[in-house]
CSV table of C-alpha atoms and ligand atoms in Angstrom, one decimal:
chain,number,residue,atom,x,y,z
A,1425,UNK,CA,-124.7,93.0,4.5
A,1426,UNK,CA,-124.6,94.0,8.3
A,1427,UNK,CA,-121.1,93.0,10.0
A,1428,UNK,CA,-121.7,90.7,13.0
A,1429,UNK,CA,-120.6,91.6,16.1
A,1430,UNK,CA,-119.0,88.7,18.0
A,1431,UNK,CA,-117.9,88.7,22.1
A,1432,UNK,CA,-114.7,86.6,22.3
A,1433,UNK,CA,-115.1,85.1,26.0
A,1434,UNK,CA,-111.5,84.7,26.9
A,1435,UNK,CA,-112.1,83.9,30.4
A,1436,UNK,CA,-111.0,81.2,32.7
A,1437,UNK,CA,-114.6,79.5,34.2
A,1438,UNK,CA,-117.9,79.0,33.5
A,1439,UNK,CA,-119.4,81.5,35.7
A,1440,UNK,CA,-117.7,84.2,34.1
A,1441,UNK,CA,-118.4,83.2,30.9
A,1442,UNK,CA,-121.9,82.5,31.6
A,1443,UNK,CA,-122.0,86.1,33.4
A,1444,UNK,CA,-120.0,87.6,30.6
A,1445,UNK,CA,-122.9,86.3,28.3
A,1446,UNK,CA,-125.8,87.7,30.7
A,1447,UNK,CA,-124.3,91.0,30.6
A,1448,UNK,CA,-123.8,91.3,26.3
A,1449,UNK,CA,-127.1,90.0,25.9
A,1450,UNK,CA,-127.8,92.3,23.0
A,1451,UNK,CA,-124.8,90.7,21.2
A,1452,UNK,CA,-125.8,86.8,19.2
A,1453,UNK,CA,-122.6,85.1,18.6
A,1454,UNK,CA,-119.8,84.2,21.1
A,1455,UNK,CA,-116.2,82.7,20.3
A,1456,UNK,CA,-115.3,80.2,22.5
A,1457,UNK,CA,-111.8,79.5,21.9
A,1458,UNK,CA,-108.4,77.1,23.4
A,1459,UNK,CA,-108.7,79.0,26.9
A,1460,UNK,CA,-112.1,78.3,27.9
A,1461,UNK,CA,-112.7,75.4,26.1
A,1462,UNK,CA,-109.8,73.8,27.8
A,1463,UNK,CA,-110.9,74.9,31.0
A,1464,UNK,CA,-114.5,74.1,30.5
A,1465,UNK,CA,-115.2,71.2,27.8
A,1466,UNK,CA,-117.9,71.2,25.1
A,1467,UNK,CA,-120.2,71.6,27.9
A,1468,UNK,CA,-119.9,75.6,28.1
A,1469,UNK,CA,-120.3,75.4,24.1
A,1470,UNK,CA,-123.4,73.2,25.3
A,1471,UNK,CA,-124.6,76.1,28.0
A,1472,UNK,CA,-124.2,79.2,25.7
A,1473,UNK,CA,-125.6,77.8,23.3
A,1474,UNK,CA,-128.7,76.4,25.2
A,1475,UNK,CA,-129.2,80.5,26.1
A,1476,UNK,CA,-130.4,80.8,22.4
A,1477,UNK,CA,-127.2,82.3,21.3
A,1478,UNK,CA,-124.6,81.0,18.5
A,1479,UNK,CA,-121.4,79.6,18.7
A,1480,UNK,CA,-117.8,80.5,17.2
A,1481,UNK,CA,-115.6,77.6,18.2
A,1482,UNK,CA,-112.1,79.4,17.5
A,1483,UNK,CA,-110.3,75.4,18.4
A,1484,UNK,CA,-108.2,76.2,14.7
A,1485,UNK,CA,-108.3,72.6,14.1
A,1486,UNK,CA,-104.7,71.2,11.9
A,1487,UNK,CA,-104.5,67.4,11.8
A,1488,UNK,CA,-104.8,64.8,9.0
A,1489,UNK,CA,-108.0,65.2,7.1
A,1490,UNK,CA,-109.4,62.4,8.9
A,1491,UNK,CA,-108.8,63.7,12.4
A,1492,UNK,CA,-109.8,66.9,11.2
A,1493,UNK,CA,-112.9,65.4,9.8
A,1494,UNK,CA,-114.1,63.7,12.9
A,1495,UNK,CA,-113.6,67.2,14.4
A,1496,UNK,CA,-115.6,69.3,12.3
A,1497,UNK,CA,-118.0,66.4,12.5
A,1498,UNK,CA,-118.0,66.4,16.8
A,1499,UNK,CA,-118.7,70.6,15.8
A,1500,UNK,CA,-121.4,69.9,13.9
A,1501,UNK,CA,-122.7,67.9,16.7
A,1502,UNK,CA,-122.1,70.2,19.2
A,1503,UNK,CA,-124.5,72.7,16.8
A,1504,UNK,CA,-121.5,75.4,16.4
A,1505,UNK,CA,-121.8,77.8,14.2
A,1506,UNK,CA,-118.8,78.2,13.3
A,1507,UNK,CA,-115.4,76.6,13.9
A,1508,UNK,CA,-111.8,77.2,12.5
A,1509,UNK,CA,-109.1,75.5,11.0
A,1510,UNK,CA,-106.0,76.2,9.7
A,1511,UNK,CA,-105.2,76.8,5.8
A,1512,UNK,CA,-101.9,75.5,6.1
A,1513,UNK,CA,-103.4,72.1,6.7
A,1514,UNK,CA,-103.9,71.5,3.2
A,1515,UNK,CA,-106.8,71.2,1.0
A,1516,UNK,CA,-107.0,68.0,1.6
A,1517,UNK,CA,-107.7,68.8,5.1
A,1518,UNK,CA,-110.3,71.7,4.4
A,1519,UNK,CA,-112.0,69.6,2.0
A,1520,UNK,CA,-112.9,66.6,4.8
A,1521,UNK,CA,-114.0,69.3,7.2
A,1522,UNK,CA,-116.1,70.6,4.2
A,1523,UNK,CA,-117.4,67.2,3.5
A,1524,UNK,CA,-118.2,66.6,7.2
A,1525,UNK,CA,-120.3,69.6,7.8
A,1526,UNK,CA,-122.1,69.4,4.4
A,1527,UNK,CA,-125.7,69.6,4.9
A,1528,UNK,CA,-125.4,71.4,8.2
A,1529,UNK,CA,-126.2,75.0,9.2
A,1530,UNK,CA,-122.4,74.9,10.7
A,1531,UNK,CA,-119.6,77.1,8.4
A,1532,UNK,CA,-115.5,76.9,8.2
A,1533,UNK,CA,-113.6,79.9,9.0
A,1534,UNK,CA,-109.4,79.3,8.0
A,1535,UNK,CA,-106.7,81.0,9.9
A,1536,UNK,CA,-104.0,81.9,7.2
A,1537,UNK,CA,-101.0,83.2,8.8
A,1538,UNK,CA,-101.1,84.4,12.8
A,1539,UNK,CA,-100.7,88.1,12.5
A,1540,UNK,CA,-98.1,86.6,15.7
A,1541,UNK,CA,-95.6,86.0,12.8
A,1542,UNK,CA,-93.6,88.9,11.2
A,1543,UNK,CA,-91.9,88.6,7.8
A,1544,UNK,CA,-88.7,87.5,9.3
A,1545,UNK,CA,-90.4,84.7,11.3
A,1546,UNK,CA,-92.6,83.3,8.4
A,1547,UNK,CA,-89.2,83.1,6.6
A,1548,UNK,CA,-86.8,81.8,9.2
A,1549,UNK,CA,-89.0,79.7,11.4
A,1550,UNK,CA,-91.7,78.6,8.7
A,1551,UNK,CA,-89.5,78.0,6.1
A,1552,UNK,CA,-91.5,80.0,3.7
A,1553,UNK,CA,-90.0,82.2,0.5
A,1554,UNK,CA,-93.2,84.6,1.0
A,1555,UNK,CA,-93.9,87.6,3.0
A,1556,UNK,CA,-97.3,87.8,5.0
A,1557,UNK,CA,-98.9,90.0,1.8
A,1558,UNK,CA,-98.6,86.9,-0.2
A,1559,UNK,CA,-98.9,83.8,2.3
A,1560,UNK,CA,-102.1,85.5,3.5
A,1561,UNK,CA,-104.1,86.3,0.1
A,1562,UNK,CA,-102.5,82.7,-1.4
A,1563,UNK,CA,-103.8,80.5,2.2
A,1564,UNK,CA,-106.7,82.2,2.0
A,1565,UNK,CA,-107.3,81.3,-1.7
A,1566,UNK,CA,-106.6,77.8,-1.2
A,1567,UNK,CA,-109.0,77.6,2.1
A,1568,UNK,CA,-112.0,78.8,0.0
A,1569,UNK,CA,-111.6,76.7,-2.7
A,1570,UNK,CA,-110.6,73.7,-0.8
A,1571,UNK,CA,-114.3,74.7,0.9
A,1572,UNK,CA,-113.9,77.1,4.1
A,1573,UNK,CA,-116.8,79.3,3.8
A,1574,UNK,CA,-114.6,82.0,5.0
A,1575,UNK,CA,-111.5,83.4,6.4
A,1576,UNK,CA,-109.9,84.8,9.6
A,1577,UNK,CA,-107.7,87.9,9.0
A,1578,UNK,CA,-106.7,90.9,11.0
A,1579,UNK,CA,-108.4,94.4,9.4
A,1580,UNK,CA,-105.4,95.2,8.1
A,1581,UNK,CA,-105.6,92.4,5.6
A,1582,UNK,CA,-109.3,92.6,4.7
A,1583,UNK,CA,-108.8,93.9,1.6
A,1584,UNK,CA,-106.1,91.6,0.3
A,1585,UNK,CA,-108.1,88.9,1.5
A,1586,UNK,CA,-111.4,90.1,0.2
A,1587,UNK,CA,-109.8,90.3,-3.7
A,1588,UNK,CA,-108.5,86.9,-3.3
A,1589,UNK,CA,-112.0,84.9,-2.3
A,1590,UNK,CA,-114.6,87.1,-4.1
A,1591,UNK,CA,-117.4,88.6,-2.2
A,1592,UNK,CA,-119.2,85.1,-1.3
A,1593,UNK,CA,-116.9,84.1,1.2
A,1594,UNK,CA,-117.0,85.4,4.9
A,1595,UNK,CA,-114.3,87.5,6.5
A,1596,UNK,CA,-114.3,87.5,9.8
A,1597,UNK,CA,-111.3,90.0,12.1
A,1598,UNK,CA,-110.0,90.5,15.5
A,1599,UNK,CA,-108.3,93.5,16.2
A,1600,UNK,CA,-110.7,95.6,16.1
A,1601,UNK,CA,-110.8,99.0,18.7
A,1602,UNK,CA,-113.8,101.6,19.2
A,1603,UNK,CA,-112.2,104.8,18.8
A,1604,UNK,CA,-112.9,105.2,22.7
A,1605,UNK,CA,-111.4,102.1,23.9
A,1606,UNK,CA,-108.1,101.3,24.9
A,1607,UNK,CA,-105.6,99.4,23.0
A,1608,UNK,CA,-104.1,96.8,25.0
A,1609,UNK,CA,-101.7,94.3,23.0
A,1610,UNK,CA,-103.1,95.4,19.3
A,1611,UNK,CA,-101.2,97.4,17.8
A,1612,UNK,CA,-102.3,98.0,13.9
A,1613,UNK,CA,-105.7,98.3,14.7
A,1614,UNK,CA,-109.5,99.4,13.3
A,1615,UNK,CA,-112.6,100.6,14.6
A,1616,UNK,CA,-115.7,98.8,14.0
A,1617,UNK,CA,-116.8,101.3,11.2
A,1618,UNK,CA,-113.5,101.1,9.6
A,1619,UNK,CA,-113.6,97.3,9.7
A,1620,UNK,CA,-117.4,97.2,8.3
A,1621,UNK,CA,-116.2,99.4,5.6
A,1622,UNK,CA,-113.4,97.6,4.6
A,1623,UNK,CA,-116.2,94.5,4.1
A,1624,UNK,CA,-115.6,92.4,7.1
A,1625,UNK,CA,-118.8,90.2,7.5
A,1626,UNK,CA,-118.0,89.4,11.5
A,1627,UNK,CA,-115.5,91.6,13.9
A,1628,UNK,CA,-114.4,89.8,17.3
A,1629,UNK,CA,-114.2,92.2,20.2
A,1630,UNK,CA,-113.0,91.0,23.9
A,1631,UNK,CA,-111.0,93.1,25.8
A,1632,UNK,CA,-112.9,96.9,24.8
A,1633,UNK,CA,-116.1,95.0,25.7
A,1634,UNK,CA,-115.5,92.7,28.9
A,1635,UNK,CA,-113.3,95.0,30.7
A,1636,UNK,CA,-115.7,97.8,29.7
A,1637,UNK,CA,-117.2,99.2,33.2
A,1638,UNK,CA,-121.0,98.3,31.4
A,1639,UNK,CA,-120.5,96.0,29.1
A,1640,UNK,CA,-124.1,96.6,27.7
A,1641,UNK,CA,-122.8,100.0,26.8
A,1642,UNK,CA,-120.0,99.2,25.0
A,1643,UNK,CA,-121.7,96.5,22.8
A,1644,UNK,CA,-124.7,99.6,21.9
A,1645,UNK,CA,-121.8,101.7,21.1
A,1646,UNK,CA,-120.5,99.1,18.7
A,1647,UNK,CA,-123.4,98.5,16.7
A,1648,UNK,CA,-124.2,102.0,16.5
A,1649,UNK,CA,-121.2,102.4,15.0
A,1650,UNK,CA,-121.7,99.0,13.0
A,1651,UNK,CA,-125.1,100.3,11.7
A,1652,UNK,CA,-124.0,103.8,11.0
B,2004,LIG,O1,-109.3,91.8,23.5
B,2004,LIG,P1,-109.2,91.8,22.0
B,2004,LIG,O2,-110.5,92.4,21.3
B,2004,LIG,O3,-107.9,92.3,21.5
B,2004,LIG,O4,-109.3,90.2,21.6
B,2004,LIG,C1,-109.1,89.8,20.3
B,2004,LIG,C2,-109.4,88.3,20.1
B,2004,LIG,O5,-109.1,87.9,18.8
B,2004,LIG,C3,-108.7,87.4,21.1
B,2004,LIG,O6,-109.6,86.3,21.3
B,2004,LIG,C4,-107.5,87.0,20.3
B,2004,LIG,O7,-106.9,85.8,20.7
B,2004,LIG,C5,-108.1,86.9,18.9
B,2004,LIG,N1,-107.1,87.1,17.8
B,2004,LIG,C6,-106.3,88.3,17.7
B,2004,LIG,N2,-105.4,88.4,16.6
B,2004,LIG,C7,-105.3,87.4,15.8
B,2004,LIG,C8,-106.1,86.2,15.9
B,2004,LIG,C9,-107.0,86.1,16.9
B,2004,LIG,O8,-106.4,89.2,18.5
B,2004,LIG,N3,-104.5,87.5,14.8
């Protein structure tokens, strides 16, 4: 199965993202996530999608099931794509946000652990007797069966993740850099090729892409490599 390329538009306004759009307009699906979306409302979701292109709304919803529910129901509505919650809200959780897009084109993606925390901080902070290597395989197990449709994980965890949710289920990873791109923040990083090989279904790029001199040029680049 190809791997989906997909523009993060971490930007500020709607004329960026709307420009940021117009100039990847090779590239289908676009993550709208907590920056923009708190900036701009459903009604960018609205606008991006109305240019014929789909919608990742990275919102990594954790509530009771109920509000949760409403949530992925108000995504459904919106006509998203896809939207994320967190595992570690339960299966109780995943399973109303299942039931609530049931019978809609729209799919779950479930954060396990953000690659933000370290050993020490999942163990100190989160109160967990686990290191990342088996929260992240373990959340990601729950999430499926509790009825995410996939997972978000960073490359490095593709293949842990991969072994514990069977070949069905989507995987979907940031922290991905072209060999000819900078590497701003990221630091264990993969290419696009590596990523693809490792069997990620969906790679988000931003930074490589947006702050890329021609963005065009960047995105052909990526699914050159993507198609290789
Ligand atoms: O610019 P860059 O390609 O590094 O952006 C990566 C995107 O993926 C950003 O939207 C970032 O918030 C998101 N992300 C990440 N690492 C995670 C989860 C999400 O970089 N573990």
């Amino acid at each position: 199965m190809a791997t989906e390329l997909i523009v993060g538009l971490d930007l500020d306004s709607k004329t960026e993202a709307l420009a940021a759009v117009a100039a990847c307009g090779s590239c289908r699906c676009f993550k709208i996530g907590s920056q923009l979306f708190t900036r701009c409302g459903p009604e960018i979701v609205r606008e991006v999608l109305g240019l014929g292109k789909d919608v990742f709304l990275d919102l990594k919803f954790h509530d009771i099931p109920n509000t949760v529910a409403h949530a992925a129901r108000a995504a459904t509505d919106l006509g998203v794509a896809l939207f994320t919650v967190h595992a570690s809200g339960g299966r109780k959780m995943i399973e109303a946000a299942r039931t609530a897009v049931e019978s809609t084109p729209t799919r779950i993606l479930a954060v396990t652990i953000l690659t933000s925390f370290d050993d020490t901080a999942i163990r100190e902070e989160l109160g967990l007797h686990e290191t990342a290597a088996e929260a992240v395989p373990r959340l990601a197990r729950l999430a499926v069966s509790s009825g995410a449709h996939g997972v978000v994980c960073s490359a490095q965890e593709i293949a842990m993740v991969r072994a514990a949710v069977g070949p069905e289920a989507l995987i979907v990873t940031p922290g991905i850099r072209p060999a000819w791109a900078g590497r701003d923040d990221q630091t264990r990083v993969m290419t696009p090729r590596e990523a693809a090989q490792a069997g990620a279904n969906g790679i988000v790029v931003v930074r490589p892409i947006l702050k890329h001199p021609h963005p065009a040029e960047a995105i052909r680049l990526i699914l050159e490599e993507l198609n290789a």
